[in-house]
Amino acid sequence: MFRVVLVGVTLFAGVLAGRSPHANLVDQFQNSPDSSRFSSDVFEDARLDIESLIRKYQYPFEAHNVVTSDGYILTAHRIPHGRDRNNQPGPRPAVLVLHGLLSSSADFVTLGPGNALSYFLAEEGYDVWLLNARGNTFSRNHTIMDPDRRGDAEFWMYSWDEIGSLDLPAYIDYILETTGQEKVHYIGHSQGGTSFLVMSASRPEYNEKIISFLGLAPAAYFHNNENTFFLVMSPYERVLDALASQLGIGEVLGQSDILSFITFNFCRDGALTQPLCLLLFVNDQNADYFNSTMLPVFLGHAPAGAAFRQVLHYAQSIKFGTFSRYNFGTLQNLYIYGRVTPPPYDMSRVTVRTNLHYGLNDVEAHWRDILFLSEILPNARAIQAPRPSFTHYDFIWGIDAKEQVYETAIEMMREAERPLIIK
Ligand SMILES: *[C@@H]1O[C@H](CO)[C@@H](O)[C@H](O)[C@H]1NC(C)=O
Ligand SMILES: *[C@@H]1O[C@H](CO)[C@@H](O)[C@H](O)[C@H]1NC(C)=O
């Protein structure tokens, strides 16, 4: 009771002193004894929504809605400053972070304080904006269409082409406006990187608004693809597209109670079925660097849904061996693009300062393909995660993600900021 009153009083005093609404939260944490690097309770973390999860670890949280030019209502989650360091509100460089296929902003917080990318960036003095692509758990809304109504099947008729050319510009404009900054950093994992390349190529004026682009295993070219799932389905992309339209299937693996129930009960520590979960949901994990105790947390927040066409668009990249716009089939391509095949994205337009991080054991985005990409981009270099067994999911879930990638990534960001300061 006394504590509650005390908190109330500090809050009131804080407001009077004109402090940030988050400041008392920071004070409160600094006086609490359990500021640990790890999750304090994996089952709790699995169940909490992202706002409660971030607040539980005493970080400031804001949600912002952004509407795209074609009416999608997106939600960005923001951690405007740090908790232990750089914890005073105020202007600071903004960094936008976009998740991979079937994922969400939660990817960058589930590893917990001391480990997850979001908290690390906030502590290092960045204003962190976790974006959510159209159609996932947090961006599943539209000004006129209802994603659940059969008559609005059009809602799901998009791929990462639209995420790159429409969602990202909307987010960037909104964030520049809100923060008063002139430029932002951008970090994209997997499809988050794909979408950035799409934006830079199709809306090149946005290159000017970016300080640096960090691609964590950005998937674009698949000349060396080893992912069996995509390999098997890619020849049938046209048939699957037609079939899905017929059946009214637009969405894949949206967050559902059944899925959460399964992962919660069968993937926990001590469950005999846990190895099966690893196999099913995290197919290429290196067991030594994957903390299976954390499975309920990771799978409590992923998958977060996507449009089936996002999957098909990757299948097309593999089938045709190009990084091109969506293939609608010959007739529709002629109508939409004025040519029988979809036009390739022009990588020479991606002039932004780029660092591509890759893992040697990545099955989804092969290191040879990342090297190829870094060679054709005008202003890029490729950086290998030192551990040879580093996988695609280690970028978000690996025990050593911070040491392997995040710490190097932030040095690159600082380096890119320097010329700005001199100016
Ligand atoms: C795995 O996660 C649990 C729960 O967060 C934590 O207590 C443990 O220290 C972690 N192990 C490693 C090796 O990171
Ligand atoms: C979707 O957006 C509309 C505004 O267009 C809003 O009224 C509604 O509450 C939103 N639905 C959800 C589930 O957020």
Coordinates of C-alpha atoms and ligand atoms in Angstrom, one line a residue:
M1 CA 0.0 0.0 0.0
F2 CA 2.8 2.4 1.0
R3 CA 4.6 1.5 -2.2
V4 CA 1.6 2.3 -4.3
V5 CA 1.1 5.7 -2.6
L6 CA 4.8 6.4 -3.0
V7 CA 4.7 5.6 -6.7
G8 CA 1.6 7.8 -7.0
V9 CA 3.4 10.7 -5.3
T10 CA 6.5 10.4 -7.4
L11 CA 4.3 10.3 -10.5
F12 CA 2.5 13.5 -9.5
A13 CA 5.8 15.2 -8.5
G14 CA 7.2 14.1 -11.8
V15 CA 4.4 15.7 -13.7
L16 CA 4.8 18.9 -11.7
A17 CA 8.5 19.0 -12.5
G18 CA 7.7 18.7 -16.2
R19 CA 9.5 15.4 -16.5
S20 CA 8.9 12.8 -19.2
P21 CA 5.9 10.6 -18.5
H22 CA 8.5 7.7 -18.6
A23 CA 10.9 9.2 -16.1
N24 CA 9.4 7.8 -12.9
L25 CA 9.4 4.3 -14.5
V26 CA 13.1 4.6 -15.0
D27 CA 13.7 5.7 -11.4
Q28 CA 11.5 2.8 -10.2
F29 CA 13.5 0.3 -12.0
Q30 CA 16.9 1.6 -10.9
N31 CA 15.8 1.1 -7.3
S32 CA 14.6 -2.5 -7.9
P33 CA 16.9 -5.4 -7.1
D34 CA 16.2 -7.7 -10.0
S35 CA 17.6 -6.0 -13.1
S36 CA 18.6 -9.1 -14.8
R37 CA 19.8 -9.9 -18.4
F38 CA 17.3 -12.7 -18.7
S39 CA 13.6 -13.4 -18.7
S40 CA 12.4 -13.5 -15.2
D41 CA 9.5 -15.9 -16.1
V42 CA 9.3 -17.4 -19.5
F43 CA 5.6 -18.4 -19.2
E44 CA 4.6 -14.9 -18.2
D45 CA 6.7 -13.4 -21.1
A46 CA 5.0 -15.9 -23.5
R47 CA 1.5 -14.6 -22.5
L48 CA 2.1 -10.9 -22.1
D49 CA 1.2 -8.7 -25.1
I50 CA 4.1 -6.6 -26.4
E51 CA 3.3 -3.5 -24.5
S52 CA 3.1 -5.3 -21.2
L53 CA 6.3 -7.2 -22.0
I54 CA 8.3 -4.1 -22.7
R55 CA 6.8 -2.3 -19.7
K56 CA 7.5 -5.3 -17.5
Y57 CA 11.2 -4.7 -18.0
Q58 CA 10.7 -1.0 -17.3
Y59 CA 11.3 0.3 -20.7
P60 CA 9.2 3.2 -22.1
F61 CA 6.7 2.1 -24.7
E62 CA 4.5 4.0 -27.3
A63 CA 2.3 2.7 -30.1
H64 CA 1.8 4.8 -33.2
N65 CA -0.7 4.2 -36.0
V66 CA 0.3 5.1 -39.5
V67 CA -2.0 4.9 -42.5
T68 CA -0.6 4.0 -46.0
S69 CA -1.6 5.7 -49.2
D70 CA -3.7 2.6 -50.0
G71 CA -5.5 2.6 -46.6
Y72 CA -3.7 0.0 -44.5
I73 CA -3.6 0.9 -40.8
L74 CA -0.1 0.0 -39.5
T75 CA 1.2 0.0 -36.0
A76 CA 4.8 0.9 -35.0
H77 CA 6.0 0.2 -31.4
R78 CA 8.4 2.7 -30.1
I79 CA 11.0 2.6 -27.3
P80 CA 12.0 6.3 -27.2
H81 CA 14.9 6.0 -24.8
G82 CA 16.9 3.6 -22.6
R83 CA 16.4 2.4 -19.1
D84 CA 19.8 2.1 -17.5
R85 CA 21.7 4.5 -19.8
N86 CA 20.6 7.3 -22.1
N87 CA 17.4 7.3 -20.2
Q88 CA 16.5 11.0 -20.4
P89 CA 13.9 11.8 -23.0
G90 CA 14.9 14.2 -25.8
P91 CA 15.9 14.2 -29.5
R92 CA 18.3 11.4 -30.6
P93 CA 18.9 9.5 -33.8
A94 CA 15.9 7.3 -34.7
V95 CA 16.4 3.7 -35.9
L96 CA 13.6 1.8 -37.8
V97 CA 13.6 -1.9 -37.4
L98 CA 11.6 -4.3 -39.6
H99 CA 11.0 -8.0 -39.0
G100 CA 11.1 -11.0 -41.3
L101 CA 8.4 -13.1 -43.0
L102 CA 5.6 -14.2 -40.6
S103 CA 7.0 -12.1 -37.8
S104 CA 6.5 -8.9 -35.9
S105 CA 8.1 -6.2 -33.8
A106 CA 8.1 -8.8 -30.9
D107 CA 11.1 -10.5 -32.6
F108 CA 13.3 -7.7 -31.3
V109 CA 12.2 -7.8 -27.7
T110 CA 11.6 -11.5 -26.8
L111 CA 15.3 -12.2 -26.1
G112 CA 14.9 -10.0 -23.1
P113 CA 16.7 -7.0 -21.6
G114 CA 20.4 -7.2 -22.0
N115 CA 20.1 -9.4 -25.1
A116 CA 17.4 -8.2 -27.5
L117 CA 18.2 -5.7 -30.2
S118 CA 15.6 -3.1 -29.2
Y119 CA 16.8 -2.7 -25.7
F120 CA 20.4 -2.7 -26.8
L121 CA 19.7 0.1 -29.3
A122 CA 17.7 2.1 -26.7
E123 CA 20.6 1.8 -24.1
E124 CA 23.0 2.9 -26.8
G125 CA 21.1 6.2 -27.2
Y126 CA 18.7 5.5 -30.1
D127 CA 15.1 6.2 -30.5
V128 CA 13.9 2.8 -31.5
W129 CA 10.9 2.3 -33.8
L130 CA 9.8 -1.3 -34.3
L131 CA 7.7 -1.5 -37.5
N132 CA 5.0 -4.0 -38.4
A133 CA 4.4 -4.8 -42.0
R134 CA 0.8 -4.8 -43.3
G135 CA -1.3 -7.8 -42.4
N136 CA 0.6 -9.1 -39.3
T137 CA -0.9 -9.2 -35.8
F138 CA -0.3 -5.5 -35.2
S139 CA -1.1 -4.1 -38.7
R140 CA -4.2 -6.2 -39.5
N141 CA -6.5 -3.4 -40.2
H142 CA -7.6 -1.0 -43.0
T143 CA -9.6 2.1 -43.4
I144 CA -12.3 0.4 -45.5
M145 CA -11.6 -3.3 -45.7
D146 CA -12.0 -5.9 -43.1
P147 CA -9.2 -8.6 -43.1
D148 CA -11.7 -11.2 -41.9
R149 CA -14.5 -10.6 -44.3
R150 CA -14.6 -12.9 -47.3
G151 CA -15.9 -10.0 -49.5
D152 CA -12.7 -8.1 -48.6
A153 CA -10.3 -10.8 -49.9
E154 CA -8.6 -7.9 -51.7
F155 CA -7.0 -7.0 -48.3
W156 CA -4.6 -9.9 -48.6
M157 CA -3.6 -9.2 -52.3
Y158 CA -0.2 -7.9 -51.6
S159 CA 3.4 -9.1 -51.3
W160 CA 6.6 -7.5 -50.0
D161 CA 6.5 -5.3 -53.1
E162 CA 3.8 -3.2 -51.4
I163 CA 5.5 -3.5 -48.0
G164 CA 8.6 -1.9 -49.5
S165 CA 7.0 0.6 -51.8
L166 CA 4.0 1.7 -49.7
D167 CA 4.5 0.7 -46.0
L168 CA 8.0 1.9 -45.6
P169 CA 7.7 5.3 -47.2
A170 CA 4.6 5.9 -45.0
Y171 CA 6.5 4.9 -41.9
I172 CA 9.5 7.0 -42.8
D173 CA 7.5 10.1 -43.5
Y174 CA 5.5 9.7 -40.3
I175 CA 8.6 9.2 -38.1
L176 CA 10.6 12.1 -39.6
E177 CA 7.6 14.3 -39.0
T178 CA 7.1 13.1 -35.4
T179 CA 10.7 13.2 -34.3
G180 CA 11.8 16.3 -36.3
Q181 CA 14.8 14.4 -37.6
E182 CA 16.0 14.7 -41.2
K183 CA 17.2 11.1 -41.6
V184 CA 16.9 7.8 -39.9
H185 CA 18.8 4.5 -39.6
Y186 CA 17.1 1.3 -40.9
I187 CA 17.7 -2.3 -39.8
G188 CA 15.8 -5.1 -41.5
H189 CA 15.9 -8.8 -40.8
S190 CA 15.4 -11.1 -43.8
Q191 CA 12.2 -9.9 -45.4
G192 CA 12.7 -6.6 -43.6
G193 CA 15.8 -6.3 -45.7
T194 CA 14.1 -7.4 -48.9
S195 CA 11.4 -4.7 -48.4
F196 CA 14.1 -2.0 -47.9
L197 CA 15.8 -2.9 -51.2
V198 CA 12.4 -2.7 -52.9
M199 CA 11.7 0.7 -51.4
S200 CA 15.1 2.1 -52.4
A201 CA 14.8 0.8 -55.9
S202 CA 11.2 1.8 -56.5
R203 CA 11.1 5.1 -54.6
P204 CA 14.8 6.2 -54.9
E205 CA 14.1 9.6 -53.4
Y206 CA 13.9 7.8 -50.0
N207 CA 17.6 7.0 -50.2
E208 CA 18.1 10.6 -49.1
K209 CA 16.3 10.0 -45.9
I210 CA 18.4 7.1 -44.7
I211 CA 21.7 7.4 -42.7
S212 CA 22.6 3.7 -43.0
F213 CA 20.9 0.5 -44.0
L214 CA 21.8 -2.6 -42.0
G215 CA 20.5 -5.8 -43.7
L216 CA 20.5 -8.8 -41.4
A217 CA 20.5 -11.7 -43.8
P218 CA 18.4 -9.8 -46.4
A219 CA 16.8 -12.2 -48.8
A220 CA 16.9 -11.0 -52.4
Y221 CA 18.7 -13.5 -54.6
F222 CA 18.3 -17.2 -54.3
H223 CA 21.0 -18.7 -56.6
N224 CA 22.2 -20.9 -53.8
N225 CA 18.9 -21.6 -52.0
E226 CA 18.9 -24.6 -49.7
N227 CA 15.5 -24.1 -48.2
T228 CA 13.6 -27.3 -49.1
F229 CA 10.1 -25.8 -48.5
F230 CA 10.6 -23.0 -51.0
L231 CA 12.5 -25.3 -53.4
V232 CA 9.6 -27.7 -53.5
M233 CA 6.8 -25.2 -53.9
S234 CA 8.5 -22.7 -56.3
P235 CA 7.7 -24.5 -59.6
Y236 CA 4.0 -24.4 -58.6
E237 CA 3.8 -20.7 -57.7
R238 CA 1.2 -19.9 -60.4
V239 CA -1.0 -22.9 -59.6
L240 CA -0.8 -22.1 -55.9
D241 CA -1.7 -18.5 -56.5
A242 CA -4.8 -19.5 -58.5
L243 CA -5.8 -22.1 -56.0
A244 CA -5.5 -19.8 -53.1
S245 CA -7.6 -17.2 -54.8
Q246 CA -10.3 -19.8 -55.6
L247 CA -10.3 -21.0 -52.0
G248 CA -10.2 -17.5 -50.6
I249 CA -7.0 -18.2 -48.7
G250 CA -5.2 -14.8 -48.4
E251 CA -3.5 -15.1 -45.0
V252 CA -1.0 -17.7 -43.7
L253 CA -0.2 -18.5 -40.0
G254 CA -2.0 -15.6 -38.4
Q255 CA -1.7 -15.6 -34.6
S256 CA -4.3 -18.0 -33.3
D257 CA -5.3 -19.4 -29.9
I258 CA -4.8 -23.0 -31.1
L259 CA -1.3 -22.3 -32.2
S260 CA -0.5 -20.5 -28.9
F261 CA -2.0 -23.4 -27.0
I262 CA 0.1 -26.0 -28.8
T263 CA 3.4 -24.1 -28.4
F264 CA 2.7 -23.2 -24.8
N265 CA 2.0 -26.8 -23.8
F266 CA 4.3 -28.8 -26.0
C267 CA 7.3 -26.6 -26.3
R268 CA 8.1 -25.8 -22.7
D269 CA 11.1 -27.1 -20.7
G270 CA 10.4 -30.6 -19.5
A271 CA 7.8 -31.4 -22.3
L272 CA 8.8 -34.6 -24.1
T273 CA 7.7 -32.9 -27.3
Q274 CA 10.1 -30.0 -27.1
P275 CA 12.6 -31.4 -29.6
L276 CA 9.7 -31.7 -32.1
C277 CA 8.9 -28.0 -31.6
L278 CA 12.5 -27.2 -32.4
L279 CA 12.4 -29.2 -35.5
L280 CA 9.0 -27.9 -36.6
F281 CA 9.2 -24.2 -35.8
V282 CA 12.9 -23.5 -35.8
N283 CA 14.1 -25.9 -38.5
D284 CA 17.8 -25.1 -38.7
Q285 CA 18.7 -24.1 -35.2
N286 CA 22.1 -24.9 -33.9
A287 CA 21.1 -26.3 -30.5
D288 CA 24.2 -25.0 -28.7
Y289 CA 23.3 -21.4 -29.4
F290 CA 19.5 -21.7 -29.2
N291 CA 18.1 -21.4 -25.7
S292 CA 15.2 -23.9 -25.8
T293 CA 14.0 -22.7 -22.4
M294 CA 12.9 -19.6 -24.3
L295 CA 10.8 -21.5 -26.8
P296 CA 7.4 -20.6 -25.2
V297 CA 8.4 -16.9 -25.3
F298 CA 9.6 -16.9 -28.9
L299 CA 6.6 -19.0 -30.1
G300 CA 4.2 -17.0 -27.9
H301 CA 4.9 -14.1 -30.2
A302 CA 5.5 -15.7 -33.5
P303 CA 4.3 -16.6 -36.1
A304 CA 2.4 -13.3 -36.5
G305 CA 0.9 -13.9 -39.9
A306 CA 1.5 -12.7 -43.5
A307 CA -0.2 -12.7 -46.9
F308 CA 0.2 -15.9 -48.9
R309 CA 1.5 -13.8 -51.7
Q310 CA 4.6 -12.8 -49.6
V311 CA 5.5 -16.5 -49.6
L312 CA 4.7 -16.9 -53.3
H313 CA 6.8 -13.9 -54.2
Y314 CA 9.9 -15.6 -52.6
A315 CA 8.9 -18.8 -54.5
Q316 CA 9.0 -16.8 -57.7
S317 CA 12.5 -15.4 -56.9
I318 CA 13.7 -18.9 -56.7
K319 CA 11.9 -20.2 -59.8
F320 CA 13.1 -17.3 -62.0
G321 CA 16.4 -16.7 -60.4
T322 CA 15.8 -12.9 -60.3
F323 CA 14.8 -10.3 -57.8
S324 CA 11.7 -8.8 -59.5
R325 CA 8.3 -7.5 -59.0
Y326 CA 5.4 -9.8 -58.4
N327 CA 4.6 -12.3 -61.2
F328 CA 0.8 -12.2 -62.0
G329 CA 1.1 -14.4 -65.1
T330 CA 1.7 -13.4 -68.7
L331 CA -1.6 -11.6 -69.5
Q332 CA -1.8 -9.6 -66.3
N333 CA 1.9 -8.8 -66.4
L334 CA 1.3 -7.3 -69.8
Y335 CA -1.6 -5.2 -68.4
I336 CA 0.2 -4.1 -65.2
Y337 CA 3.8 -3.8 -66.3
G338 CA 3.5 -3.6 -70.1
R339 CA 5.7 -6.7 -70.5
V340 CA 5.3 -10.4 -70.2
T341 CA 7.7 -10.9 -67.3
P342 CA 7.8 -8.7 -64.1
P343 CA 10.5 -6.0 -64.2
P344 CA 13.5 -6.7 -62.0
Y345 CA 14.2 -4.2 -59.1
D346 CA 17.1 -2.0 -60.1
M347 CA 19.8 -2.5 -57.5
S348 CA 21.9 0.4 -58.8
R349 CA 19.3 2.7 -57.4
V350 CA 20.0 1.6 -53.8
T351 CA 22.7 4.2 -53.2
V352 CA 22.3 4.3 -49.4
R353 CA 25.2 3.3 -47.2
T354 CA 24.7 -0.4 -46.7
N355 CA 26.1 -3.1 -44.4
L356 CA 24.9 -6.7 -45.0
H357 CA 25.4 -9.1 -42.2
Y358 CA 25.3 -12.8 -43.0
G359 CA 25.8 -16.2 -41.3
L360 CA 27.7 -19.1 -42.8
N361 CA 25.1 -21.6 -41.7
D362 CA 22.0 -19.6 -42.9
V363 CA 19.7 -21.8 -45.0
E364 CA 17.2 -19.1 -45.8
A365 CA 19.6 -16.4 -47.1
H366 CA 22.7 -18.2 -48.3
W367 CA 26.0 -16.3 -47.7
R368 CA 27.0 -16.6 -51.3
D369 CA 23.8 -14.8 -52.3
I370 CA 24.4 -12.1 -49.7
L371 CA 27.9 -11.6 -51.1
F372 CA 26.5 -11.4 -54.6
L373 CA 24.1 -8.7 -53.4
S374 CA 26.8 -6.7 -51.8
E375 CA 28.7 -6.7 -55.1
I376 CA 25.9 -5.4 -57.2
L377 CA 24.8 -2.7 -54.7
P378 CA 26.7 0.6 -55.3
N379 CA 27.6 1.3 -51.7
A380 CA 27.6 -1.9 -49.7
R381 CA 29.9 -4.2 -47.8
A382 CA 29.3 -7.6 -46.3
I383 CA 30.1 -8.6 -42.8
Q384 CA 30.2 -12.2 -41.6
A385 CA 29.0 -13.2 -38.1
P386 CA 32.2 -14.7 -36.6
R387 CA 30.7 -18.0 -35.4
P388 CA 30.6 -20.3 -38.5
S389 CA 27.4 -22.1 -37.2
F390 CA 25.4 -18.8 -37.2
T391 CA 21.9 -19.3 -38.7
H392 CA 19.1 -17.2 -40.1
Y393 CA 17.2 -17.2 -36.8
D394 CA 20.3 -16.5 -34.7
F395 CA 20.0 -12.9 -35.8
I396 CA 16.9 -12.6 -33.6
W397 CA 17.0 -15.6 -31.2
G398 CA 20.6 -16.6 -30.9
I399 CA 22.1 -16.6 -27.4
D400 CA 25.1 -14.6 -28.7
A401 CA 23.3 -12.4 -31.3
K402 CA 24.5 -9.3 -29.4
E403 CA 28.2 -10.3 -29.5
Q404 CA 28.0 -11.8 -33.0
V405 CA 26.0 -9.0 -34.8
Y406 CA 24.5 -6.2 -32.8
E407 CA 27.7 -4.7 -31.4
T408 CA 29.3 -4.6 -34.8
A409 CA 26.1 -3.2 -36.4
I410 CA 26.0 -0.3 -34.0
E411 CA 29.6 0.6 -34.7
M412 CA 28.7 0.8 -38.4
M413 CA 25.7 3.1 -37.5
R414 CA 28.0 5.4 -35.6
E415 CA 30.5 5.5 -38.4
A416 CA 27.7 6.5 -40.8
E417 CA 26.6 9.3 -38.5
R418 CA 30.0 11.0 -38.4
P419 CA 29.8 13.0 -41.6
L420 CA 26.4 14.2 -40.5
I421 CA 27.9 15.7 -37.3
I422 CA 30.7 17.5 -39.1
K423 CA 28.2 19.0 -41.5
Ligands
LIG1 C1 18.1 -19.4 -21.2 O1 17.0 -18.7 -20.8 C2 16.7 -18.7 -19.4 C3 15.4 -17.9 -19.2 O2 15.4 -16.7 -19.7 C4 17.8 -18.1 -18.7 O3 17.5 -18.2 -17.3 C5 19.1 -18.8 -19.0 O4 20.2 -18.2 -18.3 C6 19.3 -18.8 -20.5 N1 20.5 -19.6 -20.8 C7 21.5 -19.1 -21.6 C8 22.6 -20.0 -21.9 O5 21.5 -18.0 -22.1
LIG2 C1 -9.6 -0.7 -37.4 O1 -9.6 0.6 -37.8 C2 -10.9 1.2 -37.6 C3 -10.8 2.6 -38.1 O2 -10.8 2.6 -39.5 C4 -11.2 1.3 -36.1 O3 -12.4 1.8 -35.8 C5 -11.1 -0.2 -35.5 O4 -11.3 -0.2 -34.1 C6 -9.8 -0.9 -35.9 N1 -9.9 -2.3 -35.5 C7 -9.0 -2.9 -34.8 C8 -9.2 -4.3 -34.5 O5 -8.0 -2.3 -34.3

